[in-house]
JSON list of C-alpha atoms in Angstrom, two decimals:
[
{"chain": "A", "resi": 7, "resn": "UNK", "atom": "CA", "xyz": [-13.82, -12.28, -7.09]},
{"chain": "A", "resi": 8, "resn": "UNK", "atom": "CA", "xyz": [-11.71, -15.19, -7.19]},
{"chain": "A", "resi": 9, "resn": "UNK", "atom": "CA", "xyz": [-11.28, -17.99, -4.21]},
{"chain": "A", "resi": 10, "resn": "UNK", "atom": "CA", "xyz": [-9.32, -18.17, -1.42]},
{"chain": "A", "resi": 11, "resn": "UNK", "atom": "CA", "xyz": [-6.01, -19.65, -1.72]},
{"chain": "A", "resi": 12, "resn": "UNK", "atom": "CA", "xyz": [-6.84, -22.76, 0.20]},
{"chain": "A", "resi": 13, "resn": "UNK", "atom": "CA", "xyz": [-10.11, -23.26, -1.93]},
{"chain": "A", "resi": 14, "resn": "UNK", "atom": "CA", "xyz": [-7.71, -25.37, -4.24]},
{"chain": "A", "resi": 15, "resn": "UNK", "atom": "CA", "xyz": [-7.26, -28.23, -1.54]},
{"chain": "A", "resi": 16, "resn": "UNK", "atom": "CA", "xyz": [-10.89, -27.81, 0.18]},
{"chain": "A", "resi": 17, "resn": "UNK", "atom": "CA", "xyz": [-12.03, -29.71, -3.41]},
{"chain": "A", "resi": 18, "resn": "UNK", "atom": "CA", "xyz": [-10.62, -32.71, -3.15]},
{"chain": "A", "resi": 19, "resn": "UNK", "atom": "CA", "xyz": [-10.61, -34.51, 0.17]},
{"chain": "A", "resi": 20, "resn": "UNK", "atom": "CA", "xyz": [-7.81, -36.77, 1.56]},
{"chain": "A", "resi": 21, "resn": "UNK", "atom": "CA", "xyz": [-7.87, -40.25, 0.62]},
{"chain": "A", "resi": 22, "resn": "UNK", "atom": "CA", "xyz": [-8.11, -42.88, 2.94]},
{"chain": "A", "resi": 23, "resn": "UNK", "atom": "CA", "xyz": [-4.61, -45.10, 3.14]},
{"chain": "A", "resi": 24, "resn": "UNK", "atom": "CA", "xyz": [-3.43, -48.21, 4.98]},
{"chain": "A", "resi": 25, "resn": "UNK", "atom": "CA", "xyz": [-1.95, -45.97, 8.11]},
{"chain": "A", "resi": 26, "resn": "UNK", "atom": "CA", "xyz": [-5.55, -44.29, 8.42]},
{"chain": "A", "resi": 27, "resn": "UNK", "atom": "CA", "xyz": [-6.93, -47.82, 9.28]},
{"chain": "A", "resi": 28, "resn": "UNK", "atom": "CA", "xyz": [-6.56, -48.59, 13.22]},
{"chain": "A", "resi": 29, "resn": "UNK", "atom": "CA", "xyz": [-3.94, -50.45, 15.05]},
{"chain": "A", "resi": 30, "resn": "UNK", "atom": "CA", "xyz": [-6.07, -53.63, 15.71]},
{"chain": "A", "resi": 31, "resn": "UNK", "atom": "CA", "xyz": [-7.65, -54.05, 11.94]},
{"chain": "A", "resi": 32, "resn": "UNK", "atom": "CA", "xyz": [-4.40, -56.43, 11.28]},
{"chain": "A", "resi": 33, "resn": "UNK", "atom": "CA", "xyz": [-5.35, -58.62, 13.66]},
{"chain": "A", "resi": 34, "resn": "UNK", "atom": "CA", "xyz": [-9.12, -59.06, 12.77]},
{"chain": "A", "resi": 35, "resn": "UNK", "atom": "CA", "xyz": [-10.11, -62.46, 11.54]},
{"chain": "A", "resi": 36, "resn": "UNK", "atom": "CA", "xyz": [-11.76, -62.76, 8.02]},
{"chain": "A", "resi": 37, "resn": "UNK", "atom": "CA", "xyz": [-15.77, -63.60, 8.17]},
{"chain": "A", "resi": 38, "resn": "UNK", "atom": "CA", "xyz": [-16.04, -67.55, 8.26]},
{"chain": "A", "resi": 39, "resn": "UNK", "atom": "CA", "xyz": [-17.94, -69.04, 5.13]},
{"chain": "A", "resi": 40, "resn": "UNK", "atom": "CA", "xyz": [-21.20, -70.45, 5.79]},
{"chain": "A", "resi": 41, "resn": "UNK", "atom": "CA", "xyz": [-20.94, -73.56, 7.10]},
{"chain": "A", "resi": 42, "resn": "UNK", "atom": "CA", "xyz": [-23.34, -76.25, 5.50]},
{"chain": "A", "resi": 43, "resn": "UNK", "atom": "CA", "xyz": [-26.45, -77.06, 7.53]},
{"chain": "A", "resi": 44, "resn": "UNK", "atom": "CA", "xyz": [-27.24, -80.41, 9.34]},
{"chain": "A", "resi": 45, "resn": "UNK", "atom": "CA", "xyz": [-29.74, -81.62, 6.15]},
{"chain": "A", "resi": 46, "resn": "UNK", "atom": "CA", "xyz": [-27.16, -80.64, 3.34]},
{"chain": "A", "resi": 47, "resn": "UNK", "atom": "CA", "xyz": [-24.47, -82.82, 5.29]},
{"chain": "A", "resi": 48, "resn": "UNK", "atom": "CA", "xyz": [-27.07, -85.69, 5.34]},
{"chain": "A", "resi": 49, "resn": "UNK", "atom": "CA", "xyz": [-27.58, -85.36, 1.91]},
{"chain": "A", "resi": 50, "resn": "UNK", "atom": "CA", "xyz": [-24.04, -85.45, 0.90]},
{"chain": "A", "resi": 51, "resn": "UNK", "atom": "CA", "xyz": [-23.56, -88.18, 2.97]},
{"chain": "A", "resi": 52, "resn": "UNK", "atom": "CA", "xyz": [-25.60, -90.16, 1.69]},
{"chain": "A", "resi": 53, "resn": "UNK", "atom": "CA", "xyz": [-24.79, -88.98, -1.81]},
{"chain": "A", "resi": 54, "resn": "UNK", "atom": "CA", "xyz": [-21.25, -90.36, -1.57]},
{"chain": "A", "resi": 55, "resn": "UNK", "atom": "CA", "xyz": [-22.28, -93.63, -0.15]},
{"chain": "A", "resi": 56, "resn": "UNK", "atom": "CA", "xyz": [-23.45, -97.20, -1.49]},
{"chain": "A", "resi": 57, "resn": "UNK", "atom": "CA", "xyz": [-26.93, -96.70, -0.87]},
{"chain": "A", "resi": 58, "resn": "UNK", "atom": "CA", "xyz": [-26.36, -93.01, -3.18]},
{"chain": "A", "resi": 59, "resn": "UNK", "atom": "CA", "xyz": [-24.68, -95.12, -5.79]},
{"chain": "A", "resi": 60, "resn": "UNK", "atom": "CA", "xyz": [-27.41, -97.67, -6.31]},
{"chain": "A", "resi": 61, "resn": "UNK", "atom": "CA", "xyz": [-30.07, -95.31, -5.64]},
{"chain": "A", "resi": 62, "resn": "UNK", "atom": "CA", "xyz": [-28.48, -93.39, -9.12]},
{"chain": "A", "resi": 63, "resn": "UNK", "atom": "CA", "xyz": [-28.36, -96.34, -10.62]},
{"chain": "A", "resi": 64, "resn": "UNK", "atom": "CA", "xyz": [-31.14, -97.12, -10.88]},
{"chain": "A", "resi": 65, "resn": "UNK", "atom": "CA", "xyz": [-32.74, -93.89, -11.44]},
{"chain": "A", "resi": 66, "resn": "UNK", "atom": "CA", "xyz": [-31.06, -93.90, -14.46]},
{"chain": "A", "resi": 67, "resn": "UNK", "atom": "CA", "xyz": [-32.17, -97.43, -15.07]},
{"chain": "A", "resi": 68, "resn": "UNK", "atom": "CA", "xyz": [-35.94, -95.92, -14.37]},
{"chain": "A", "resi": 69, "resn": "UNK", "atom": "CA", "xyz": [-35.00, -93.15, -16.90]},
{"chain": "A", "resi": 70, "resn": "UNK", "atom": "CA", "xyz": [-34.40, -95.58, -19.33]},
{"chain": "A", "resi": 71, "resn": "UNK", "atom": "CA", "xyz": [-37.89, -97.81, -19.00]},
{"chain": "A", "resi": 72, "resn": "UNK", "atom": "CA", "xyz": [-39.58, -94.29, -19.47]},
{"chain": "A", "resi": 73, "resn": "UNK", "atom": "CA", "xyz": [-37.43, -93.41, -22.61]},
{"chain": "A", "resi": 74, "resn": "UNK", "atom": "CA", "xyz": [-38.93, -96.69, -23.79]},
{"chain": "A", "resi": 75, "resn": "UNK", "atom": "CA", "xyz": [-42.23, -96.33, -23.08]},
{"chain": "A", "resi": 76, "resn": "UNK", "atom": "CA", "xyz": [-42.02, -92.48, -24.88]},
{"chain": "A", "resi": 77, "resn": "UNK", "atom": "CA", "xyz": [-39.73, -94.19, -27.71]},
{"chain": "A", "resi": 78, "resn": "UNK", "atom": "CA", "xyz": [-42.38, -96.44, -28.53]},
{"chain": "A", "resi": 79, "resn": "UNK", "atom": "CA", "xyz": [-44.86, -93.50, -28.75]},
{"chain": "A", "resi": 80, "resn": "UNK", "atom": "CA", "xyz": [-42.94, -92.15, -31.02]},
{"chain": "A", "resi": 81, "resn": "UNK", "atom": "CA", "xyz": [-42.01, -95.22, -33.20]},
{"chain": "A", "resi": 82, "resn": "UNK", "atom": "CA", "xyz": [-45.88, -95.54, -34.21]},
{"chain": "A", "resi": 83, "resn": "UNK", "atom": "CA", "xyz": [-45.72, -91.46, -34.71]},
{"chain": "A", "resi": 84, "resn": "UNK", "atom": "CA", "xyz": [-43.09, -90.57, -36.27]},
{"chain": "A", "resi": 85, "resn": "UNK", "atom": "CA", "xyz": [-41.93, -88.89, -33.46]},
{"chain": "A", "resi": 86, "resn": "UNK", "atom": "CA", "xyz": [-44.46, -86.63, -33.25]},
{"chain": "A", "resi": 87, "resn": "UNK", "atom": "CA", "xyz": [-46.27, -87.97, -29.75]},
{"chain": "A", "resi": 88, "resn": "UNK", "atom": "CA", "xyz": [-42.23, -87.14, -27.65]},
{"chain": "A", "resi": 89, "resn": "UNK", "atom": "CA", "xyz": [-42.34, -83.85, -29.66]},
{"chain": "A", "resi": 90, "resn": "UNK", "atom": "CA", "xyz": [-45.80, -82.81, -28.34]},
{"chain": "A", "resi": 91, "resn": "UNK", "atom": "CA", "xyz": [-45.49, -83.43, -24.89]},
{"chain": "A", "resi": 92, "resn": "UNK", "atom": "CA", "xyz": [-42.01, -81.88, -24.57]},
{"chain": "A", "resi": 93, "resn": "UNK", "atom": "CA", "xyz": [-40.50, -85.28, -23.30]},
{"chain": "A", "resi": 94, "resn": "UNK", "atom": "CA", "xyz": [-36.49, -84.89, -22.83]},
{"chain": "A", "resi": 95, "resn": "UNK", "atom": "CA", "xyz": [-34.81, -86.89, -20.63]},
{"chain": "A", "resi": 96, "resn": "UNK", "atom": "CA", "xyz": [-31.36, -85.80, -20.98]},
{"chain": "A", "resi": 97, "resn": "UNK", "atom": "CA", "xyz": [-31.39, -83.01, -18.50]},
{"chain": "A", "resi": 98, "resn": "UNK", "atom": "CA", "xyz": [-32.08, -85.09, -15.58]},
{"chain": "A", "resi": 99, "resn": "UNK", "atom": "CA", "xyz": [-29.92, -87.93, -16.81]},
{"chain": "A", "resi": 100, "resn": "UNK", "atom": "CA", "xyz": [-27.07, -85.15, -16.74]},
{"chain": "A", "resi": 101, "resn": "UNK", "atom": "CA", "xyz": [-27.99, -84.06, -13.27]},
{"chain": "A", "resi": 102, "resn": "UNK", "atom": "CA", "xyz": [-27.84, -87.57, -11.72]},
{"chain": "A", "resi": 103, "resn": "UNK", "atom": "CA", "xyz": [-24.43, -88.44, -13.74]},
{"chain": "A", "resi": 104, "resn": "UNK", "atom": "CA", "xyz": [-23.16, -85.04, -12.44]},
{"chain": "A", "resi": 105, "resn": "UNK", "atom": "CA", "xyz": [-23.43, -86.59, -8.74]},
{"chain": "A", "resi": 106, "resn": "UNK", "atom": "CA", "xyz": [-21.38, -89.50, -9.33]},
{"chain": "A", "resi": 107, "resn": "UNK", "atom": "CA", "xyz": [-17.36, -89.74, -8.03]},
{"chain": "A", "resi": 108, "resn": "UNK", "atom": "CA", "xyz": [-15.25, -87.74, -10.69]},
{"chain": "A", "resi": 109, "resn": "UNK", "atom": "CA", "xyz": [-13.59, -91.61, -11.19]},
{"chain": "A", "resi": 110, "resn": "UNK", "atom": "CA", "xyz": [-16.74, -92.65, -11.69]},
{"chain": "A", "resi": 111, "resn": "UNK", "atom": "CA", "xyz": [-17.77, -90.07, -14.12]},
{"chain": "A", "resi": 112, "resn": "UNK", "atom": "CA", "xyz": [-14.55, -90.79, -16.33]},
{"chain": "A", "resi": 113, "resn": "UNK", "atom": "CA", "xyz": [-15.10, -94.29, -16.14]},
{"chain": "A", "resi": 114, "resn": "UNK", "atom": "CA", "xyz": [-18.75, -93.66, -18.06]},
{"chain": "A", "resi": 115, "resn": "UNK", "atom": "CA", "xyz": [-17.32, -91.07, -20.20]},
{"chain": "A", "resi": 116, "resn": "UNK", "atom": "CA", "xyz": [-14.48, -93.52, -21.64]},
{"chain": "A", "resi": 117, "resn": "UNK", "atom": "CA", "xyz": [-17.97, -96.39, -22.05]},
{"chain": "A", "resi": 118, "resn": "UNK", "atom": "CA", "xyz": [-19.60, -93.72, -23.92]},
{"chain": "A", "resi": 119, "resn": "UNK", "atom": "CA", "xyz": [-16.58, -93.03, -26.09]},
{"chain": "A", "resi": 120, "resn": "UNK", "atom": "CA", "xyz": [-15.96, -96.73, -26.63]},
{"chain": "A", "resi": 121, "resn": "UNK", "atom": "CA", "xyz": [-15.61, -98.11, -30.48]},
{"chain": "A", "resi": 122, "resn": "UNK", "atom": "CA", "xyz": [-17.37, -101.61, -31.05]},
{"chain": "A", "resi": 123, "resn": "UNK", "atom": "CA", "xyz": [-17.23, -104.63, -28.93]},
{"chain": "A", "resi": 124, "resn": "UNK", "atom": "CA", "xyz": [-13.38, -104.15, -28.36]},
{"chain": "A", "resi": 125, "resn": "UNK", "atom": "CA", "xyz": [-13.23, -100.44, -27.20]},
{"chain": "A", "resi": 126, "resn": "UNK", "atom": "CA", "xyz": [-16.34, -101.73, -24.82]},
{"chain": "A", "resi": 127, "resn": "UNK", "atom": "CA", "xyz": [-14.50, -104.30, -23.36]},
{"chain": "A", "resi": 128, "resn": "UNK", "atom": "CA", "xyz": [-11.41, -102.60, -22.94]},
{"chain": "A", "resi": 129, "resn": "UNK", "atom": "CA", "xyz": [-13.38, -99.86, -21.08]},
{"chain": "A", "resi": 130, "resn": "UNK", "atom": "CA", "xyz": [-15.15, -102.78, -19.22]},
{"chain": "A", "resi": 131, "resn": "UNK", "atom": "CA", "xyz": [-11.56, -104.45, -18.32]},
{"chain": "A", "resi": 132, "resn": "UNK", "atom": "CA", "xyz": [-9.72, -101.00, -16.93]},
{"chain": "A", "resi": 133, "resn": "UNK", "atom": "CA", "xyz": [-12.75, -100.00, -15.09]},
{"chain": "A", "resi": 134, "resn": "UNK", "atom": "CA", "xyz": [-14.33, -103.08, -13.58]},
{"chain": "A", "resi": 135, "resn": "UNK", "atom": "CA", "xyz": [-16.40, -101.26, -11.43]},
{"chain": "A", "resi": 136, "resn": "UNK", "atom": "CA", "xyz": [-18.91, -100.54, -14.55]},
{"chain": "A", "resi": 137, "resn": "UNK", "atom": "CA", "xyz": [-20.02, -104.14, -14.51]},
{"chain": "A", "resi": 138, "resn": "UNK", "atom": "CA", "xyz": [-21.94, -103.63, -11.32]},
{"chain": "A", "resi": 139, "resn": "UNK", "atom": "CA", "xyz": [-23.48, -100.51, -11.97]},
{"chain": "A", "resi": 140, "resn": "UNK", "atom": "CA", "xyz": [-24.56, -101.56, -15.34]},
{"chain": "A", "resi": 141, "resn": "UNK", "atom": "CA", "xyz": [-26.13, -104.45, -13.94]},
{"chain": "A", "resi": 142, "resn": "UNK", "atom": "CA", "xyz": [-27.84, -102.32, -11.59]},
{"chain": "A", "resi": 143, "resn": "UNK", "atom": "CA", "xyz": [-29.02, -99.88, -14.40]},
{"chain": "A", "resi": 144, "resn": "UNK", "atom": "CA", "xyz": [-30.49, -102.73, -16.18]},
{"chain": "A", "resi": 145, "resn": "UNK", "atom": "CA", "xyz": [-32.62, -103.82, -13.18]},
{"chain": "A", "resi": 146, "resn": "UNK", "atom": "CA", "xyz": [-35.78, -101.51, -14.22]},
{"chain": "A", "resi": 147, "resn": "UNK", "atom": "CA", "xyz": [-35.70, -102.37, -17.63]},
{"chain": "A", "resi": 148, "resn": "UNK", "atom": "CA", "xyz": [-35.33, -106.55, -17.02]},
{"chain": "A", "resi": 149, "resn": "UNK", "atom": "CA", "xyz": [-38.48, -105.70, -14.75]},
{"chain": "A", "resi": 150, "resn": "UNK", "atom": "CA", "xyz": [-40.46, -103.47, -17.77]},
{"chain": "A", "resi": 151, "resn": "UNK", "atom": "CA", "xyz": [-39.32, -106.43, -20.26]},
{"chain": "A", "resi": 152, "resn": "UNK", "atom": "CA", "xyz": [-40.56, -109.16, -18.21]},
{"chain": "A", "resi": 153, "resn": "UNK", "atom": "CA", "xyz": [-44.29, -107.41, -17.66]},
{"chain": "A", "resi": 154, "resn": "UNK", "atom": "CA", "xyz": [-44.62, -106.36, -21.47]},
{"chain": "A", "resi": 155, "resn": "UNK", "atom": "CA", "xyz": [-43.28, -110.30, -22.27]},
{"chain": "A", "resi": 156, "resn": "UNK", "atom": "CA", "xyz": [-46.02, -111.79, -20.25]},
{"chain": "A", "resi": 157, "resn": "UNK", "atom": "CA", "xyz": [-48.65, -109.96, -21.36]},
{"chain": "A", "resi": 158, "resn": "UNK", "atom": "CA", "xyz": [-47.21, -110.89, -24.93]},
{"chain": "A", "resi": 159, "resn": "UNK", "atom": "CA", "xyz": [-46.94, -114.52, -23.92]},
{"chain": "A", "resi": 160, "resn": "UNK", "atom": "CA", "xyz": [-50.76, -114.08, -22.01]},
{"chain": "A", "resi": 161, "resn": "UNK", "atom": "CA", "xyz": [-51.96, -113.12, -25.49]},
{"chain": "A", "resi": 162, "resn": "UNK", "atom": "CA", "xyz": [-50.72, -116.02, -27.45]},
{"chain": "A", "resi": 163, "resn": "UNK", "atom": "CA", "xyz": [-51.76, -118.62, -25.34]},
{"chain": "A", "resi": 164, "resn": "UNK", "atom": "CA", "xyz": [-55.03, -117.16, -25.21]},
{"chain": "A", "resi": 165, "resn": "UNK", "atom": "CA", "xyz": [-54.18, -117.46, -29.47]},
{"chain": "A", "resi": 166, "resn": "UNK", "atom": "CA", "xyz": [-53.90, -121.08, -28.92]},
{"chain": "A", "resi": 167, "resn": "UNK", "atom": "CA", "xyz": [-49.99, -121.24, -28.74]},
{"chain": "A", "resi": 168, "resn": "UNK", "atom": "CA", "xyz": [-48.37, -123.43, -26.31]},
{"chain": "A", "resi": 169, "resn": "UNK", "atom": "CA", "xyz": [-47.27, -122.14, -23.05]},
{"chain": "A", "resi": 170, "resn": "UNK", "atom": "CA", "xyz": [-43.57, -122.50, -23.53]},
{"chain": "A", "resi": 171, "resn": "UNK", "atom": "CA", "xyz": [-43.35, -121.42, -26.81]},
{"chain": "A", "resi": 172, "resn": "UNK", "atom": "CA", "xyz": [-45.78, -118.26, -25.71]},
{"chain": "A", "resi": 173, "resn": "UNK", "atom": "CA", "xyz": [-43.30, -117.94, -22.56]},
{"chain": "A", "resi": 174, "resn": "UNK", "atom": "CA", "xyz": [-40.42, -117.30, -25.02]},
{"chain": "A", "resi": 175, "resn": "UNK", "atom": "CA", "xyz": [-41.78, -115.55, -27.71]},
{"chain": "A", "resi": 176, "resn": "UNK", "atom": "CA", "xyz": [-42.60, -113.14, -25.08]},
{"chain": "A", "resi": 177, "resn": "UNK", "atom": "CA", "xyz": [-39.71, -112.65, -23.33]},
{"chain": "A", "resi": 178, "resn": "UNK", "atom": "CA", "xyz": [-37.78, -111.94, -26.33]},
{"chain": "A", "resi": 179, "resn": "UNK", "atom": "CA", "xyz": [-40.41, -109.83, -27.79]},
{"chain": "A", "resi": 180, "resn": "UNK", "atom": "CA", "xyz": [-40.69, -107.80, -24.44]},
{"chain": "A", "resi": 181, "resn": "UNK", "atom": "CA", "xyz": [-37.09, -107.51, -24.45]},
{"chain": "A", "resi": 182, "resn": "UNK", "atom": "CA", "xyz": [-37.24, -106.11, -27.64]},
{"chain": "A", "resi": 183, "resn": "UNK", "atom": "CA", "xyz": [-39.51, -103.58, -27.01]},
{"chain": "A", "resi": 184, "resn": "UNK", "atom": "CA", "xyz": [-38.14, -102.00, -24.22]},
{"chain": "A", "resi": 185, "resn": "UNK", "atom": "CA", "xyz": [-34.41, -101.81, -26.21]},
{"chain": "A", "resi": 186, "resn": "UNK", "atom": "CA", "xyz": [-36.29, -100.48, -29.26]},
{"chain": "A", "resi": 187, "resn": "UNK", "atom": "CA", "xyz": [-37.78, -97.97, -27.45]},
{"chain": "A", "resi": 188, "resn": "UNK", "atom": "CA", "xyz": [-34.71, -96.58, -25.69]},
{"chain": "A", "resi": 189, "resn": "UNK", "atom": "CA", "xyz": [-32.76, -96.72, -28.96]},
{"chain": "A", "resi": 190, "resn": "UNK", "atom": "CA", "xyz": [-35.46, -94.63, -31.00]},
{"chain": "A", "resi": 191, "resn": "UNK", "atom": "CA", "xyz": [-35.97, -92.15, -27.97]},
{"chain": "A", "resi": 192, "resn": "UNK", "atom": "CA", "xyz": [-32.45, -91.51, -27.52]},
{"chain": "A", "resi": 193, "resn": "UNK", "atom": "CA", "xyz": [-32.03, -91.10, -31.51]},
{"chain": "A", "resi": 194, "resn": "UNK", "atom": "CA", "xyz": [-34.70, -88.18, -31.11]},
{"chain": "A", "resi": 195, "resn": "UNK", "atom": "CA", "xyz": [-33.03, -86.66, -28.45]},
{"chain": "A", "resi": 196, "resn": "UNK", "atom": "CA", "xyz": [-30.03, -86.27, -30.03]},
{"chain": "A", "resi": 197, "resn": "UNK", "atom": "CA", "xyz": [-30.85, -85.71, -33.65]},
{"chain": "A", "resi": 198, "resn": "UNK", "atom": "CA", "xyz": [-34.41, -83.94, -32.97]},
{"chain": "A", "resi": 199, "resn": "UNK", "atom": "CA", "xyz": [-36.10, -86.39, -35.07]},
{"chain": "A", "resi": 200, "resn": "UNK", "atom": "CA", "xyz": [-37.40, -89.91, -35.73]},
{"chain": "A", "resi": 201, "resn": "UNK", "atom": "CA", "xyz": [-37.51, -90.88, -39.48]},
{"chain": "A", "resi": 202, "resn": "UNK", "atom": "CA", "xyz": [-38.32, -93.80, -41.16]},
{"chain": "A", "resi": 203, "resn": "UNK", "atom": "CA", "xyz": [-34.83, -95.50, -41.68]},
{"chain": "A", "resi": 204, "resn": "UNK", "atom": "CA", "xyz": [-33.64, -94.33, -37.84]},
{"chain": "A", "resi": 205, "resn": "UNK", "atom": "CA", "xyz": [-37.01, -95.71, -36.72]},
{"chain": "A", "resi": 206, "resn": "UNK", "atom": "CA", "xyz": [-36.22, -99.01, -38.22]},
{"chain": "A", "resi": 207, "resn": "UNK", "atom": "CA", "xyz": [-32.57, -99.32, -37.08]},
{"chain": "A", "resi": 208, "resn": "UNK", "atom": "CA", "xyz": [-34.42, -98.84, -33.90]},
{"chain": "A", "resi": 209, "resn": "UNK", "atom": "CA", "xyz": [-36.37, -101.71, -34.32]},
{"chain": "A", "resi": 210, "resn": "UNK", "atom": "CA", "xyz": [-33.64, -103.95, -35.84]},
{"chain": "A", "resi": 211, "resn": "UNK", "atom": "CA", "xyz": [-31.21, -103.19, -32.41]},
{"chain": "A", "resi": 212, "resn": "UNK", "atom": "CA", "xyz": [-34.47, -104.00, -30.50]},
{"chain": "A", "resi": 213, "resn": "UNK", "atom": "CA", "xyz": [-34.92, -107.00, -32.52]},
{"chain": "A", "resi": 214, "resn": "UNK", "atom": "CA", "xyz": [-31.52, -108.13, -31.51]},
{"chain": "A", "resi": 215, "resn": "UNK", "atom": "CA", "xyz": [-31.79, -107.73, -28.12]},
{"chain": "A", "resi": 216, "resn": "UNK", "atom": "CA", "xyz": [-34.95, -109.59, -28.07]},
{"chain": "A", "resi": 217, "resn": "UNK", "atom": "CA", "xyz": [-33.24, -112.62, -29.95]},
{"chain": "A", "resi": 218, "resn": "UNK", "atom": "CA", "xyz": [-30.32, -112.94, -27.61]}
]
């Protein structure tokens, strides 16, 4: 028995269009986004003020002492003591970089691109700005190098070596630790290991830093 001749449009009901919708949806206003709450506005804030700006800095400078103290670990392991405990700073460092102005952000990216003394002072010159925060960076480590030079300097005059010669001895040598450390722990980081020869260009830059 075959269908009634209407069966054919009973299938497939009518589609809603633009007419169906009523008079008044034209004038209805679009859902407002989420507005931020009263903490997140604090927080940005303060992120995009001086007291953000140094408070980055010298994270990053505290970042640094700690990639020392781990880069030393692994200079006397081979790498092996970072490795085991997981340490990676780079993560975080990226995070705290990612909060900075996007001027800001160039400026560092052009520093890290920078060829020899030249390209670093070119980078220095066009963005002057660096000078501060770099100063401020270095703030944590001056303070790490000057407690690991006086317990250097503590040790040789209890050696019998006179005080001012002990006193700078050990600021150099405490200097020099804490720039050999960062330069072997950030080798690590980016190659995934420490070998002999990169451990001792780490201690040759950190033996340069200590002597000047």
């Amino acid at each position: 028995m075959t269908g009634m001749p209407w069966d054919d449009f009973a299938a497939d009901p009518p589609q809603a269009t633009a007419d169906d919708a009523p008079p008044w949806a034209e004038y209805a206003q679009p859902e407002a986004a989420p507005q931020p709450g009263v903490v997140d506005r604090i927080e940005h804030a303060i992120d995009n003020s001086f007291l953000g700006t140094i408070g980055r800095d010298l994270a990053r400078g505290g970042l640094a002492v700690g990639d020392s103290a781990v880069g030393l670990s692994g200079l006397v392991s081979g790498g092996r003591i970072p490795a085991a405990i997981g340490y990676d700073s780079s993560g975080v460092r990226q995070h705290i970089n990612a909060q900075d102005s996007p001027e800001q952000q160039a400026a560092r990216q052009q520093m890290d691109q920078a060829q020899g003394v030249s390209g670093t002072l070119q980078v220095l010159r066009d963005n002057p700005s660096l000078v501060g925060h770099m100063a401020v960076e270095s703030l944590p480590s001056m303070v790490g190098g000057g407690l690991a030079g006086r317990g250097i300097a503590t040790g040789l005059k209890a050696a019998g070596v006179g005080a001012g010669r002990a006193g700078l001895i050990g600021a150099g040598a405490g200097e020099g630790l804490i720039g050999a450390g960062q330069q072997a722990e950030q080798t690590r980081q980016a190659t995934g290991t420490l070998t002999p020869g990169q451990s001792g260009l780490a201690l040759l830059s950190g033996g340069l830093t200590g002597l000047l």
